[in-house]
């Protein structure tokens, strides 16, 4: 099963179900803890992004960190959005950064909902 992201007219894969299945098998009873850790850490990082838009280096680091967690959990569309935010240049990027931060918030919320359904 492929869970797709329908936000902003995209058809990006929201969750890589093969990766999720592999994580579930590998982590066994710790799978729910993995999800809880990603979601709680991710919530903090997503909230932090908006306050960092005026600080390109700190924003890049925060986006990189969230991208790593999203990639590890199989959140494909969220990973791509974070990569885009991470790669923004400092010059004239504030408007683009604000738009990406909003898109990341929306996608993170959708990923949270999808992952919550996967918990035991």
PDB file of C-alpha atoms in Angstrom:
ATOM      1  CA  UNK A   1       0.000   0.000   0.000  1.00  0.00           C
ATOM      2  CA  UNK A   2       1.296   3.451  -0.910  1.00  0.00           C
ATOM      3  CA  UNK A   3       0.083   6.456   1.029  1.00  0.00           C
ATOM      4  CA  UNK A   4       0.233   9.526  -1.184  1.00  0.00           C
ATOM      5  CA  UNK A   5       0.357  13.195  -0.366  1.00  0.00           C
ATOM      6  CA  UNK A   6      -2.345  15.224  -2.050  1.00  0.00           C
ATOM      7  CA  UNK A   7      -1.344  18.617  -0.693  1.00  0.00           C
ATOM      8  CA  UNK A   8      -0.546  21.451  -3.064  1.00  0.00           C
ATOM      9  CA  UNK A   9      -1.439  19.379  -6.114  1.00  0.00           C
ATOM     10  CA  UNK A  10       1.408  16.938  -5.666  1.00  0.00           C
ATOM     11  CA  UNK A  11       1.210  13.200  -5.894  1.00  0.00           C
ATOM     12  CA  UNK A  12       4.318  12.500  -3.846  1.00  0.00           C
ATOM     13  CA  UNK A  13       4.480   9.371  -1.747  1.00  0.00           C
ATOM     14  CA  UNK A  14       3.737  10.283   1.872  1.00  0.00           C
ATOM     15  CA  UNK A  15       4.963   7.044   3.481  1.00  0.00           C
ATOM     16  CA  UNK A  16       7.142   4.317   2.025  1.00  0.00           C
ATOM     17  CA  UNK A  17       5.169   1.272   3.134  1.00  0.00           C
ATOM     18  CA  UNK A  18       8.017  -1.131   2.327  1.00  0.00           C
ATOM     19  CA  UNK A  19      10.318   0.817   4.619  1.00  0.00           C
ATOM     20  CA  UNK A  20       7.611   0.957   7.300  1.00  0.00           C
ATOM     21  CA  UNK A  21       7.147  -2.828   7.089  1.00  0.00           C
ATOM     22  CA  UNK A  22      10.900  -3.381   7.360  1.00  0.00           C
ATOM     23  CA  UNK A  23      11.094  -1.085  10.383  1.00  0.00           C
ATOM     24  CA  UNK A  24       8.144  -2.844  12.012  1.00  0.00           C
ATOM     25  CA  UNK A  25       9.839  -6.229  11.527  1.00  0.00           C
ATOM     26  CA  UNK A  26      13.251  -5.001  12.667  1.00  0.00           C
ATOM     27  CA  UNK A  27      12.018  -3.031  15.679  1.00  0.00           C
ATOM     28  CA  UNK A  28       9.324  -5.532  16.753  1.00  0.00           C
ATOM     29  CA  UNK A  29       7.821  -4.324  20.039  1.00  0.00           C
ATOM     30  CA  UNK A  30       9.933  -1.135  19.898  1.00  0.00           C
ATOM     31  CA  UNK A  31       8.240   0.020  16.672  1.00  0.00           C
ATOM     32  CA  UNK A  32       5.666   2.108  18.539  1.00  0.00           C
ATOM     33  CA  UNK A  33       8.445   3.727  20.581  1.00  0.00           C
ATOM     34  CA  UNK A  34      10.254   4.594  17.344  1.00  0.00           C
ATOM     35  CA  UNK A  35       7.117   6.271  16.008  1.00  0.00           C
ATOM     36  CA  UNK A  36       6.515   8.140  19.268  1.00  0.00           C
ATOM     37  CA  UNK A  37      10.117   9.372  19.325  1.00  0.00           C
ATOM     38  CA  UNK A  38       9.982  10.588  15.727  1.00  0.00           C
ATOM     39  CA  UNK A  39       6.646  12.311  16.259  1.00  0.00           C
ATOM     40  CA  UNK A  40       7.598  14.073  19.494  1.00  0.00           C
ATOM     41  CA  UNK A  41      11.010  15.144  18.191  1.00  0.00           C
ATOM     42  CA  UNK A  42       9.525  16.102  14.834  1.00  0.00           C
ATOM     43  CA  UNK A  43       6.858  18.247  16.466  1.00  0.00           C
ATOM     44  CA  UNK A  44       9.545  20.251  18.261  1.00  0.00           C
ATOM     45  CA  UNK A  45      11.630  20.634  15.102  1.00  0.00           C
ATOM     46  CA  UNK A  46       8.686  21.669  12.915  1.00  0.00           C
ATOM     47  CA  UNK A  47       7.634  24.275  15.482  1.00  0.00           C
ATOM     48  CA  UNK A  48      11.208  25.549  15.593  1.00  0.00           C
ATOM     49  CA  UNK A  49      11.453  26.075  11.820  1.00  0.00           C
ATOM     50  CA  UNK A  50       9.193  29.136  11.665  1.00  0.00           C
ATOM     51  CA  UNK A  51      11.290  30.996  14.222  1.00  0.00           C
ATOM     52  CA  UNK A  52      14.485  30.298  12.281  1.00  0.00           C
ATOM     53  CA  UNK A  53      13.520  31.753   8.894  1.00  0.00           C
ATOM     54  CA  UNK A  54      15.656  34.860   9.510  1.00  0.00           C
ATOM     55  CA  UNK A  55      18.684  32.723  10.395  1.00  0.00           C
ATOM     56  CA  UNK A  56      19.596  30.732   7.261  1.00  0.00           C
ATOM     57  CA  UNK A  57      22.301  28.571   8.869  1.00  0.00           C
ATOM     58  CA  UNK A  58      20.167  27.584  11.867  1.00  0.00           C
ATOM     59  CA  UNK A  59      17.223  26.956   9.530  1.00  0.00           C
ATOM     60  CA  UNK A  60      19.397  24.740   7.332  1.00  0.00           C
ATOM     61  CA  UNK A  61      20.556  22.714  10.357  1.00  0.00           C
ATOM     62  CA  UNK A  62      17.002  22.295  11.683  1.00  0.00           C
ATOM     63  CA  UNK A  63      15.716  21.265   8.245  1.00  0.00           C
ATOM     64  CA  UNK A  64      18.611  18.807   7.915  1.00  0.00           C
ATOM     65  CA  UNK A  65      17.812  17.243  11.276  1.00  0.00           C
ATOM     66  CA  UNK A  66      14.108  16.875  10.499  1.00  0.00           C
ATOM     67  CA  UNK A  67      14.991  15.502   7.052  1.00  0.00           C
ATOM     68  CA  UNK A  68      17.091  12.757   8.653  1.00  0.00           C
ATOM     69  CA  UNK A  69      14.308  11.646  10.962  1.00  0.00           C
ATOM     70  CA  UNK A  70      11.724  11.780   8.186  1.00  0.00           C
ATOM     71  CA  UNK A  71      13.954   9.755   5.894  1.00  0.00           C
ATOM     72  CA  UNK A  72      14.590   7.128   8.579  1.00  0.00           C
ATOM     73  CA  UNK A  73      10.855   6.664   9.153  1.00  0.00           C
ATOM     74  CA  UNK A  74       9.976   6.534   5.437  1.00  0.00           C
ATOM     75  CA  UNK A  75       8.201   9.902   5.213  1.00  0.00           C
ATOM     76  CA  UNK A  76       9.134  10.511   1.580  1.00  0.00           C
ATOM     77  CA  UNK A  77       7.289  13.767   0.843  1.00  0.00           C
ATOM     78  CA  UNK A  78       8.345  15.303   4.167  1.00  0.00           C
ATOM     79  CA  UNK A  79      11.957  14.354   3.440  1.00  0.00           C
ATOM     80  CA  UNK A  80      11.769  16.073   0.045  1.00  0.00           C
ATOM     81  CA  UNK A  81      10.295  19.257   1.525  1.00  0.00           C
ATOM     82  CA  UNK A  82      13.013  19.382   4.179  1.00  0.00           C
ATOM     83  CA  UNK A  83      15.691  18.846   1.535  1.00  0.00           C
ATOM     84  CA  UNK A  84      14.277  21.754  -0.452  1.00  0.00           C
ATOM     85  CA  UNK A  85      14.265  23.992   2.630  1.00  0.00           C
ATOM     86  CA  UNK A  86      17.769  22.873   3.554  1.00  0.00           C
ATOM     87  CA  UNK A  87      19.079  23.776   0.096  1.00  0.00           C
ATOM     88  CA  UNK A  88      17.650  27.313  -0.037  1.00  0.00           C
ATOM     89  CA  UNK A  89      20.281  29.990  -0.381  1.00  0.00           C
ATOM     90  CA  UNK A  90      20.363  32.868   2.060  1.00  0.00           C
ATOM     91  CA  UNK A  91      19.699  35.586  -0.522  1.00  0.00           C
ATOM     92  CA  UNK A  92      16.043  36.486  -1.116  1.00  0.00           C
ATOM     93  CA  UNK A  93      14.894  33.190   0.382  1.00  0.00           C
ATOM     94  CA  UNK A  94      12.628  34.392   3.195  1.00  0.00           C
ATOM     95  CA  UNK A  95       9.372  34.135   1.221  1.00  0.00           C
ATOM     96  CA  UNK A  96      10.300  30.705  -0.121  1.00  0.00           C
ATOM     97  CA  UNK A  97      11.374  29.588   3.357  1.00  0.00           C
ATOM     98  CA  UNK A  98       8.075  30.700   4.912  1.00  0.00           C
ATOM     99  CA  UNK A  99       6.129  28.824   2.213  1.00  0.00           C
ATOM    100  CA  UNK A 100       8.213  25.680   2.718  1.00  0.00           C
ATOM    101  CA  UNK A 101       7.832  25.850   6.491  1.00  0.00           C
ATOM    102  CA  UNK A 102       4.038  25.997   6.040  1.00  0.00           C
ATOM    103  CA  UNK A 103       4.178  23.035   3.626  1.00  0.00           C
ATOM    104  CA  UNK A 104       6.367  21.097   6.067  1.00  0.00           C
ATOM    105  CA  UNK A 105       3.872  21.760   8.890  1.00  0.00           C
ATOM    106  CA  UNK A 106       1.005  20.506   6.723  1.00  0.00           C
ATOM    107  CA  UNK A 107       2.909  17.415   5.606  1.00  0.00           C
ATOM    108  CA  UNK A 108       4.173  16.634   9.112  1.00  0.00           C
ATOM    109  CA  UNK A 109       0.599  16.770  10.423  1.00  0.00           C
ATOM    110  CA  UNK A 110      -0.506  14.356   7.681  1.00  0.00           C
ATOM    111  CA  UNK A 111       2.441  12.034   8.397  1.00  0.00           C
ATOM    112  CA  UNK A 112       1.593  12.133  12.109  1.00  0.00           C
ATOM    113  CA  UNK A 113      -1.989  11.102  11.332  1.00  0.00           C
ATOM    114  CA  UNK A 114      -0.840   8.295   9.019  1.00  0.00           C
ATOM    115  CA  UNK A 115       1.755   6.991  11.497  1.00  0.00           C
ATOM    116  CA  UNK A 116      -0.726   7.124  14.366  1.00  0.00           C
ATOM    117  CA  UNK A 117      -2.917   4.693  12.430  1.00  0.00           C
ATOM    118  CA  UNK A 118       0.030   2.271  12.184  1.00  0.00           C
ATOM    119  CA  UNK A 119       0.628   2.029  15.909  1.00  0.00           C
ATOM    120  CA  UNK A 120      -0.347  -1.180  17.654  1.00  0.00           C
TER     121      UNK A 120
END
